[in-house]
Structure formats: structure tokens, C-alpha cells
Amino acid sequence: MHALITGGAGFVGSHLARALLARGDNVSVWDNFHTGREKNLPAATLAMEFHSIDIREVTAANLPNSRFGRFDTIFNLACPASPPHYQKDPIYTWETSVLGVRNMLHIAEAHGARLLHASTSEIYGDPQVHPQGESYWGNVNTVGLRSCYDEGKRAAETLCADFVRTGRVDARLFRIFNTYGEFMHPDDGRVISNFCVAALKGASVPIYGDGEQTRSFCYASDLVAGILALADLPREKYDGPINLGNPGEFTINELVGVLESVTGKKLEIQHFPLPADDPKMRKPIIERAQKILGWSPKVQLEEGLTKTLAYFATEIQ
Ligand code: NAD
Ligand code: UDP
């Protein structure tokens, strides 16, 4: 099988590339290193090739030749994902989400490939329903600081759904809830990377707002297992977007407590203003993934944080 991963030099994509190589697939990675890093890529092997591609610009007519031939499956992950990074150039973020997925859908159609698209819990916005199941339509500001990402991802879902409805592409959507693990960038800016790096440096841990907002944290290997299960699902069994996340729910203050127990250190805290439109709570309902994919996350936060801290310790040396 020949899999293409867009955004394969990023955090999630680099885990996915390793998992696909480990099961014997040929893997093409497209990335423009907007937030990804060359060092995240798996060691060079005959089963993998890399192309520097911006998915906002690539079309079925101008894509690079691959020695593996046509794509069987396309994993469309390319997009900055952390709030500081996706807000740095909001127009770029929206274009990557919307024009990028349009281009990838056309390429999938030309190749007869299945397309797996990385959507997000952000499509639920600042939710008025808790926890969030796939049938909830969300509460999203169309003109706020997070809108480039949230609305870009919502438009991408719409386009995928219409390509499915019109029978043009076997496209599948998975909505990722806050995921963490090895290969995150130390400057990624998300809560887990910021807290781990601060704890390792002996600096104070930055809490935005009062720290009573909640998130659910999924370890990378669990997420990848869910993505692969969705990729392997027979076409007739796919029936709409699927949440992939760990339903454990923690306030940001509780996250500090877990980190203290993992590091065995009392951590200093510094408070900063809560960013605009920061969702107050997030927790996935994962019954759909459990039923359709037979998938559940296995790695609890303490275990995942222990591994992630060990990774960041080598990164910041
Ligand atoms: P990341 O920033 O580490 O990786 C994104 C990758 O996409 C990077 O390698 C970047 O260089 C590449 N990229 C960005 N714009 C591109 C473009 N125009 N053309 C080609 N490559 C481009 O982020 P991540 O955490 O690995 O996220 C991967 C995907 O999962 C994203 O689509 C993100 O929206 C989604 N997601 C992630 C999380 C999470 O918690 N990590 C949560 C929800 C959704
Ligand atoms: N957050 C924080 N300190 C940080 C980074 C983030 O308190 O250094 C908060 C942020 O305001 C949000 C939560 O932690 O409420 C999760 O933020 P993250 O950037 O990981 O992703 P989000 O789930 O908001 O997309």
C-alpha cells in the first residue's frame, strides 16, 4: 500500500509515518516545514520518500512523481495546530485548511485514493454541550482570533462531506482532541509542551486564566491507532466524523498536579490572561469510535506525561 501523509514532518504526522512504515506500507511525506521539522522524519529508508510541498498550491497536474506510483490512501494532516502558531498567519492557516483540503480531495479523486482528514475538537468551539459528541454542531465565533483555524476546519469538513455525498472521494473525518507526546516542538505553545519544558527548566508553569478550564489529553500512540483503524474501515461502515480523544477530563490546575506527581517536584505557577475565545471545557464522547472502530485510548495521562517529559529532556539539552 502507498500512503501519502501531508504534514508528515509535524508532531502527529511523524508518529503516523513510523506506524505506517512499521506495518510495511510505502510512505510519501509532503511538508513545507511551516511548523514541522526535518528531524521529526523517520530515518531514510527505501520505503519512504519526502517532497517539499505546500498543499495550498499543489494540484493533480503539478504533483511530484513518486517511485511508489499512485496513492492508495492520503492522510491530510498539514496545518499548524497550536493556537500561537495558527494565529501567527491566520490567512495562511485558513488557506491551508480550505484550499489545502480542496487540492488533496482532487488528488485523491484522480488517484482513486481514500482520504483521511485531520479535523479537530475546535469545530465544537466554546461548547454549550458537554461532553461533546459528533452530533453536536458547535458554538464557534466566525470572526475571532481562533476562527481562521476553527472555521477553516469546519469548511474543510463540509468539502470532504460533499465529495463523499457526490460519490467522488471516499473521504473520512476524524476530530482530534488535544494530543501530546514525543516529536512535539518544544516551542509548540500548547499547554503540555509549555508545562513540560517549564518543569524541566525549573521555570514557573504558565497558567492562562484561573486554570479551571478543562481539556482531555490523548497520547500520540493512541491517536495513531485510531487513525489507522479508521483508514482500514470498510467504506460502507463509515457514517460521518469520528471523535478521537481520551475522555479523561482535567482542569489545567489538575494538569499541574499530575505533572507534580510525575516529576516529584512542587512547581511554581505564574498566571497570565486567558486568550480570547479560549474554550471553557472539552471532553470527547468516544462511543462512536468504540463501536465502529473497536478503538479506545489505552495510555493514561501519568504514563504519557512520563514518556513525554523524557523526550523533552533530550530536546532542550
Ligand atoms: P504540527 O504543527 O506539529 O504539524 C503540522 C504539519 O503541517 C507541520 O509539519 C507543518 O510544517 C505542516 N504544514 C503546515 N502548513 C502546510 C502547508 N501549507 N503545506 C504543507 N505542509 C504544511 O501539528 P500537529 O499537532 O501534528 O497536527 C497535525 C494535524 O492534526 C493538523 O491538521 C491539526 O489541525 C490536527 N489536530 C491536531 C491536534 C493536536 O492536539 N495535536 C488537535 C486537533 C487537530
Ligand atoms: N494553556 C495554559 N498555559 C499554556 C498554554 C495553554 O494555561 O502555557 C491553556 C489554554 O488557555 C487552554 C488550555 O491550556 O485553556 C489548552 O491549550 P492548548 O494550547 O494546549 O490547546 P487548545 O486545547 O486550547 O487548542
Coordinates of C-alpha atoms and ligand atoms in Angstrom, one line a residue:
M1 CA 0.0 0.0 0.0
H2 CA 1.2 3.5 -0.8
A3 CA 0.2 6.2 1.8
L4 CA 0.7 9.9 1.5
I5 CA 1.0 12.0 4.6
T6 CA 0.7 15.8 4.3
G7 CA 2.2 17.4 7.3
G8 CA 4.3 14.3 7.9
A9 CA 7.2 16.3 9.4
G10 CA 4.9 17.6 12.2
F11 CA 4.1 16.1 15.6
V12 CA 1.2 13.7 14.7
G13 CA 2.4 13.1 11.1
S14 CA 5.8 11.8 12.3
H15 CA 4.1 9.3 14.5
L16 CA 1.8 8.2 11.7
A17 CA 4.7 7.8 9.3
R18 CA 6.5 5.5 11.7
A19 CA 3.4 3.4 12.3
L20 CA 2.7 3.0 8.5
L21 CA 6.3 2.1 7.8
A22 CA 6.2 -0.4 10.7
R23 CA 3.3 -2.2 9.1
G24 CA 5.1 -2.4 5.8
D25 CA 3.4 0.4 3.8
N26 CA 5.3 2.7 1.4
V27 CA 5.1 6.2 2.7
S28 CA 5.3 9.6 0.9
V29 CA 5.6 12.7 3.1
W30 CA 4.7 16.1 1.9
D31 CA 5.6 19.1 4.1
N32 CA 6.8 22.7 3.8
F33 CA 8.3 22.8 7.4
H34 CA 6.0 25.6 8.3
T35 CA 5.9 24.2 11.9
G36 CA 7.3 20.7 11.2
R37 CA 11.0 19.7 11.4
E38 CA 13.2 17.6 9.2
K39 CA 14.5 15.9 12.4
N40 CA 11.0 14.5 13.0
L41 CA 11.1 12.4 9.9
P42 CA 11.8 8.7 10.2
A43 CA 15.3 7.7 9.3
A44 CA 15.7 7.4 5.5
T45 CA 14.5 4.1 4.1
L46 CA 13.7 2.7 0.7
A47 CA 10.0 2.6 1.8
M48 CA 9.8 6.4 2.4
E49 CA 10.2 9.5 0.3
F50 CA 9.9 13.2 1.2
H51 CA 8.8 16.1 -1.0
S52 CA 8.8 19.7 -0.1
I53 CA 5.2 20.7 -1.0
D54 CA 2.9 23.4 0.1
I55 CA -0.6 21.9 -0.1
R56 CA -2.2 25.3 -0.8
E57 CA -0.5 25.1 -4.2
V58 CA -0.3 21.5 -5.3
T59 CA -2.7 20.1 -7.8
A60 CA -3.3 16.7 -9.5
A61 CA -1.4 18.2 -12.5
N62 CA 1.7 19.5 -10.8
L63 CA 2.4 16.9 -8.1
P64 CA 5.9 15.3 -8.0
N65 CA 6.4 11.8 -9.4
S66 CA 6.6 9.0 -6.8
R67 CA 8.6 5.9 -7.2
F68 CA 5.7 4.1 -5.4
G69 CA 3.2 5.1 -8.1
R70 CA -0.4 6.2 -7.3
F71 CA -1.6 6.9 -3.8
D72 CA -3.9 4.3 -2.1
T73 CA -4.5 6.4 1.0
I74 CA -4.0 10.1 1.7
F75 CA -3.7 11.3 5.3
N76 CA -4.2 15.1 5.2
L77 CA -2.6 16.4 8.3
A78 CA -0.9 19.6 7.0
C79 CA -1.9 22.6 9.1
P80 CA -0.4 24.5 12.0
A81 CA -2.3 23.2 15.1
S82 CA -1.3 25.1 18.1
P83 CA -3.1 28.4 18.8
P84 CA 0.0 30.7 18.8
H85 CA 1.2 29.1 15.5
Y86 CA -2.1 29.1 13.7
Q87 CA -2.8 32.7 14.8
K88 CA 0.6 34.0 13.6
D89 CA -0.6 34.0 10.0
P90 CA -4.3 33.4 10.1
I91 CA -4.8 33.8 6.4
Y92 CA -2.2 31.2 5.7
T93 CA -3.9 28.9 8.3
W94 CA -7.3 29.2 6.6
E95 CA -5.9 28.7 3.2
T96 CA -4.0 25.6 4.3
S97 CA -7.2 24.2 5.8
V98 CA -9.6 25.0 3.0
L99 CA -7.5 25.3 -0.3
G100 CA -5.3 22.5 1.0
V101 CA -8.1 20.0 1.5
R102 CA -9.7 21.0 -1.8
N103 CA -6.4 20.3 -3.5
M104 CA -5.9 17.0 -1.7
L105 CA -9.5 15.9 -2.5
H106 CA -8.9 16.5 -6.2
I107 CA -5.6 14.5 -6.0
A108 CA -7.5 11.7 -4.1
E109 CA -10.1 11.6 -6.8
A110 CA -7.5 11.5 -9.6
H111 CA -5.8 8.6 -7.9
G112 CA -8.9 6.8 -6.7
A113 CA -7.4 7.1 -3.2
R114 CA -9.1 7.1 0.2
L115 CA -8.6 10.4 2.0
L116 CA -8.4 10.7 5.8
H117 CA -8.7 14.3 7.0
A118 CA -7.5 15.6 10.4
S119 CA -10.3 17.7 11.8
T120 CA -10.4 18.9 15.4
S121 CA -12.4 19.4 18.6
E122 CA -12.1 23.1 17.7
I123 CA -15.0 22.7 15.4
Y124 CA -17.1 22.5 18.6
G125 CA -15.8 26.0 19.5
D126 CA -16.6 27.1 23.1
P127 CA -19.2 24.3 23.6
Q128 CA -22.5 24.7 25.2
V129 CA -23.0 21.0 25.3
H130 CA -20.7 18.9 27.5
P131 CA -19.2 16.4 26.8
Q132 CA -19.1 16.7 23.0
G133 CA -20.5 14.0 20.7
E134 CA -20.3 14.1 16.9
S135 CA -23.9 15.2 16.6
Y136 CA -23.2 18.5 18.3
W137 CA -22.9 21.3 15.8
G138 CA -20.7 23.6 17.9
N139 CA -20.5 27.1 19.1
V140 CA -17.9 29.0 17.0
N141 CA -17.1 32.7 16.6
T142 CA -16.7 33.3 12.9
V143 CA -14.6 36.5 13.3
G144 CA -12.4 35.8 16.4
L145 CA -8.7 35.1 16.8
R146 CA -9.3 31.3 16.6
S147 CA -11.7 31.5 13.7
C148 CA -9.0 31.0 11.0
Y149 CA -8.5 27.6 12.4
D150 CA -12.0 26.7 13.6
E151 CA -13.8 27.9 10.6
G152 CA -11.1 26.6 8.2
K153 CA -11.5 23.2 9.7
R154 CA -15.3 23.4 9.6
A155 CA -15.2 24.4 5.9
A156 CA -12.8 21.5 5.3
E157 CA -15.3 19.1 6.9
T158 CA -18.0 20.5 4.6
L159 CA -15.9 20.0 1.5
C160 CA -15.0 16.4 2.5
A161 CA -18.7 15.6 3.2
D162 CA -19.7 16.9 -0.2
F163 CA -17.1 14.9 -2.0
V164 CA -18.5 11.8 -0.2
R165 CA -22.1 12.7 -0.8
T166 CA -21.5 13.2 -4.5
G167 CA -19.6 9.9 -4.7
R168 CA -16.3 11.4 -5.8
V169 CA -14.0 10.5 -2.9
D170 CA -14.0 8.0 -0.1
A171 CA -13.2 10.8 2.5
R172 CA -13.2 10.2 6.2
L173 CA -13.1 12.8 9.0
F174 CA -11.5 12.4 12.4
R175 CA -11.8 15.1 15.1
I176 CA -8.7 15.1 17.2
F177 CA -8.9 16.3 20.8
N178 CA -5.7 17.7 22.4
T179 CA -3.0 15.2 21.7
Y180 CA 0.6 15.2 23.1
G181 CA 3.7 13.1 23.1
E182 CA 7.2 12.7 21.5
F183 CA 8.0 14.9 18.5
M184 CA 6.1 17.9 19.7
H185 CA 8.1 21.0 19.2
P186 CA 9.4 22.5 22.4
D187 CA 8.1 25.9 21.3
D188 CA 4.8 24.5 20.1
G189 CA 3.0 26.7 22.5
R190 CA 0.4 24.2 23.7
V191 CA -0.2 23.5 27.3
I192 CA 1.5 20.2 27.6
S193 CA 4.7 21.3 25.8
N194 CA 4.8 24.6 27.7
F195 CA 4.3 22.9 31.0
C196 CA 6.8 20.1 30.4
V197 CA 9.5 22.5 29.2
A198 CA 8.9 24.9 32.1
A199 CA 9.1 22.0 34.6
L200 CA 12.3 20.7 33.1
K201 CA 13.9 24.1 33.1
G202 CA 12.9 24.8 36.7
A203 CA 10.8 27.8 35.4
S204 CA 7.3 28.7 36.6
V205 CA 4.5 27.0 34.8
P206 CA 2.3 29.5 32.8
I207 CA -1.4 29.1 33.6
Y208 CA -3.8 31.1 31.3
G209 CA -6.8 32.4 33.2
D210 CA -7.8 30.8 36.5
G211 CA -6.8 27.3 35.3
E212 CA -10.4 25.9 35.8
Q213 CA -10.9 25.4 32.1
T214 CA -10.9 21.7 31.2
R215 CA -9.2 19.6 28.4
S216 CA -8.9 16.0 27.6
F217 CA -5.4 14.8 26.7
C218 CA -4.7 11.9 24.3
Y219 CA -1.3 10.3 24.0
A220 CA 0.0 10.1 20.4
S221 CA 0.2 6.3 20.0
D222 CA -3.5 6.1 21.0
L223 CA -4.4 8.7 18.4
V224 CA -2.4 6.9 15.7
A225 CA -4.1 3.6 16.4
G226 CA -7.5 5.3 16.0
I227 CA -6.5 6.9 12.7
L228 CA -5.2 3.6 11.3
A229 CA -8.4 1.8 12.4
L230 CA -10.4 4.5 10.5
A231 CA -8.2 4.1 7.4
D232 CA -8.8 0.4 7.4
L233 CA -12.6 0.6 7.9
P234 CA -14.6 -0.8 5.0
R235 CA -16.2 2.0 3.1
E236 CA -19.9 1.1 3.9
K237 CA -19.2 1.3 7.6
Y238 CA -18.1 5.0 7.6
D239 CA -21.0 7.1 8.6
G240 CA -19.6 10.6 9.4
P241 CA -17.0 12.3 11.5
I242 CA -15.4 10.4 14.4
N243 CA -14.1 11.9 17.6
L244 CA -10.6 10.6 18.6
G245 CA -9.5 11.6 22.0
N246 CA -9.1 10.5 25.6
P247 CA -12.3 11.1 27.6
G248 CA -10.3 11.7 30.8
E249 CA -11.0 15.4 31.7
F250 CA -8.7 17.6 33.6
T251 CA -8.7 21.3 34.6
I252 CA -5.4 23.0 33.8
N253 CA -4.8 23.3 37.6
E254 CA -5.3 19.5 37.8
L255 CA -2.8 19.0 35.0
V256 CA -0.2 20.9 37.1
G257 CA -0.9 18.4 39.9
V258 CA -0.4 15.4 37.6
L259 CA 2.9 16.9 36.4
E260 CA 4.0 17.5 40.0
S261 CA 3.3 13.8 40.8
V262 CA 5.2 12.7 37.7
T263 CA 8.2 14.9 38.3
G264 CA 8.1 14.6 42.1
K265 CA 8.6 18.4 42.2
K266 CA 6.5 21.2 43.6
L267 CA 6.0 23.6 40.6
E268 CA 5.9 27.4 40.7
I269 CA 2.9 28.9 38.9
Q270 CA 2.6 32.1 37.1
H271 CA -0.8 33.4 35.9
F272 CA -1.4 35.1 32.5
P273 CA -4.6 36.4 30.9
L274 CA -6.9 33.9 29.3
P275 CA -6.6 34.2 25.5
A276 CA -9.7 35.3 23.6
D277 CA -12.4 32.7 22.9
D278 CA -10.5 30.0 24.9
P279 CA -13.0 27.2 25.3
K280 CA -14.1 26.6 28.9
M281 CA -14.4 22.8 28.6
R282 CA -13.6 19.9 26.3
K283 CA -14.2 16.2 26.7
P284 CA -15.0 13.8 23.8
I285 CA -17.7 11.3 23.7
I286 CA -16.0 8.4 22.0
E287 CA -18.8 5.8 21.8
R288 CA -18.8 6.1 18.0
A289 CA -15.1 5.2 17.8
Q290 CA -15.5 2.4 20.3
K291 CA -18.4 0.9 18.4
I292 CA -17.3 1.5 14.7
L293 CA -13.6 1.1 15.1
G294 CA -13.3 -1.0 18.2
W295 CA -10.9 1.7 19.4
S296 CA -10.3 3.1 22.9
P297 CA -7.3 5.0 24.2
K298 CA -5.1 3.0 26.5
V299 CA -2.4 5.4 27.8
Q300 CA -3.4 7.3 30.9
L301 CA -2.1 10.8 31.5
E302 CA 0.6 10.0 34.1
E303 CA 2.2 7.3 31.8
G304 CA 2.0 9.5 28.7
L305 CA 3.4 12.5 30.6
T306 CA 6.3 10.5 31.9
K307 CA 7.3 9.5 28.3
T308 CA 6.8 13.0 27.0
L309 CA 8.9 14.5 29.7
A310 CA 11.8 12.1 28.9
Y311 CA 11.5 13.2 25.3
F312 CA 11.5 17.0 26.1
A313 CA 14.5 16.4 28.4
T314 CA 16.6 15.3 25.4
E315 CA 15.1 18.1 23.2
I316 CA 16.0 21.0 25.4
Q317 CA 19.6 19.9 26.4
Ligands
NAD1 P1 2.1 20.3 13.7 O1 2.2 21.8 13.6 O2 3.2 19.6 14.5 O3 2.2 19.7 12.3 C1 1.6 20.2 11.1 C2 2.5 20.0 9.9 O4 1.9 20.5 8.7 C3 3.9 20.6 10.1 O5 4.9 19.7 9.7 C4 3.9 21.7 9.1 O6 5.1 22.1 8.6 C5 2.9 21.2 8.0 N1 2.3 22.2 7.2 C6 1.7 23.4 7.6 N2 1.2 24.1 6.6 C7 1.5 23.3 5.5 C8 1.2 23.5 4.1 N3 0.5 24.6 3.6 N4 1.7 22.6 3.2 C9 2.4 21.5 3.7 N5 2.7 21.3 4.9 C10 2.2 22.2 5.9 O7 0.7 19.9 14.2 P2 0.1 18.5 14.7 O8 -0.2 18.7 16.1 O9 1.0 17.4 14.2 O10 -1.3 18.5 13.9 C11 -1.5 17.7 12.8 C12 -2.9 17.8 12.3 O11 -3.8 17.4 13.3 C13 -3.3 19.2 12.0 O12 -4.2 19.2 10.8 C14 -4.1 19.7 13.2 O13 -5.1 20.6 12.9 C15 -4.7 18.4 13.6 N6 -5.0 18.4 15.1 C16 -4.0 18.2 16.0 C17 -4.3 18.3 17.4 C18 -3.3 18.1 18.4 O14 -3.6 18.1 19.6 N7 -2.0 17.9 18.1 C19 -5.6 18.5 17.8 C20 -6.6 18.7 16.8 C21 -6.3 18.6 15.5
UDP2 N1 -2.8 27.0 28.4 C1 -2.2 27.4 29.6 N2 -0.9 27.6 29.6 C2 -0.1 27.4 28.5 C3 -0.7 27.0 27.3 C4 -2.1 26.8 27.3 O1 -2.9 27.5 30.6 O2 1.1 27.6 28.5 C5 -4.3 26.7 28.4 C6 -5.1 27.3 27.3 O3 -5.5 28.6 27.6 C7 -6.2 26.3 27.1 C8 -5.6 25.0 27.5 O4 -4.4 25.3 28.3 O5 -7.2 26.7 28.0 C9 -5.2 24.1 26.4 O6 -4.4 24.9 25.5 P1 -3.7 24.3 24.2 O7 -2.9 25.4 23.6 O8 -3.0 23.1 24.6 O9 -4.8 23.9 23.2 P2 -6.4 24.1 22.9 O10 -7.0 22.8 23.5 O11 -6.9 25.3 23.6 O12 -6.5 24.2 21.4

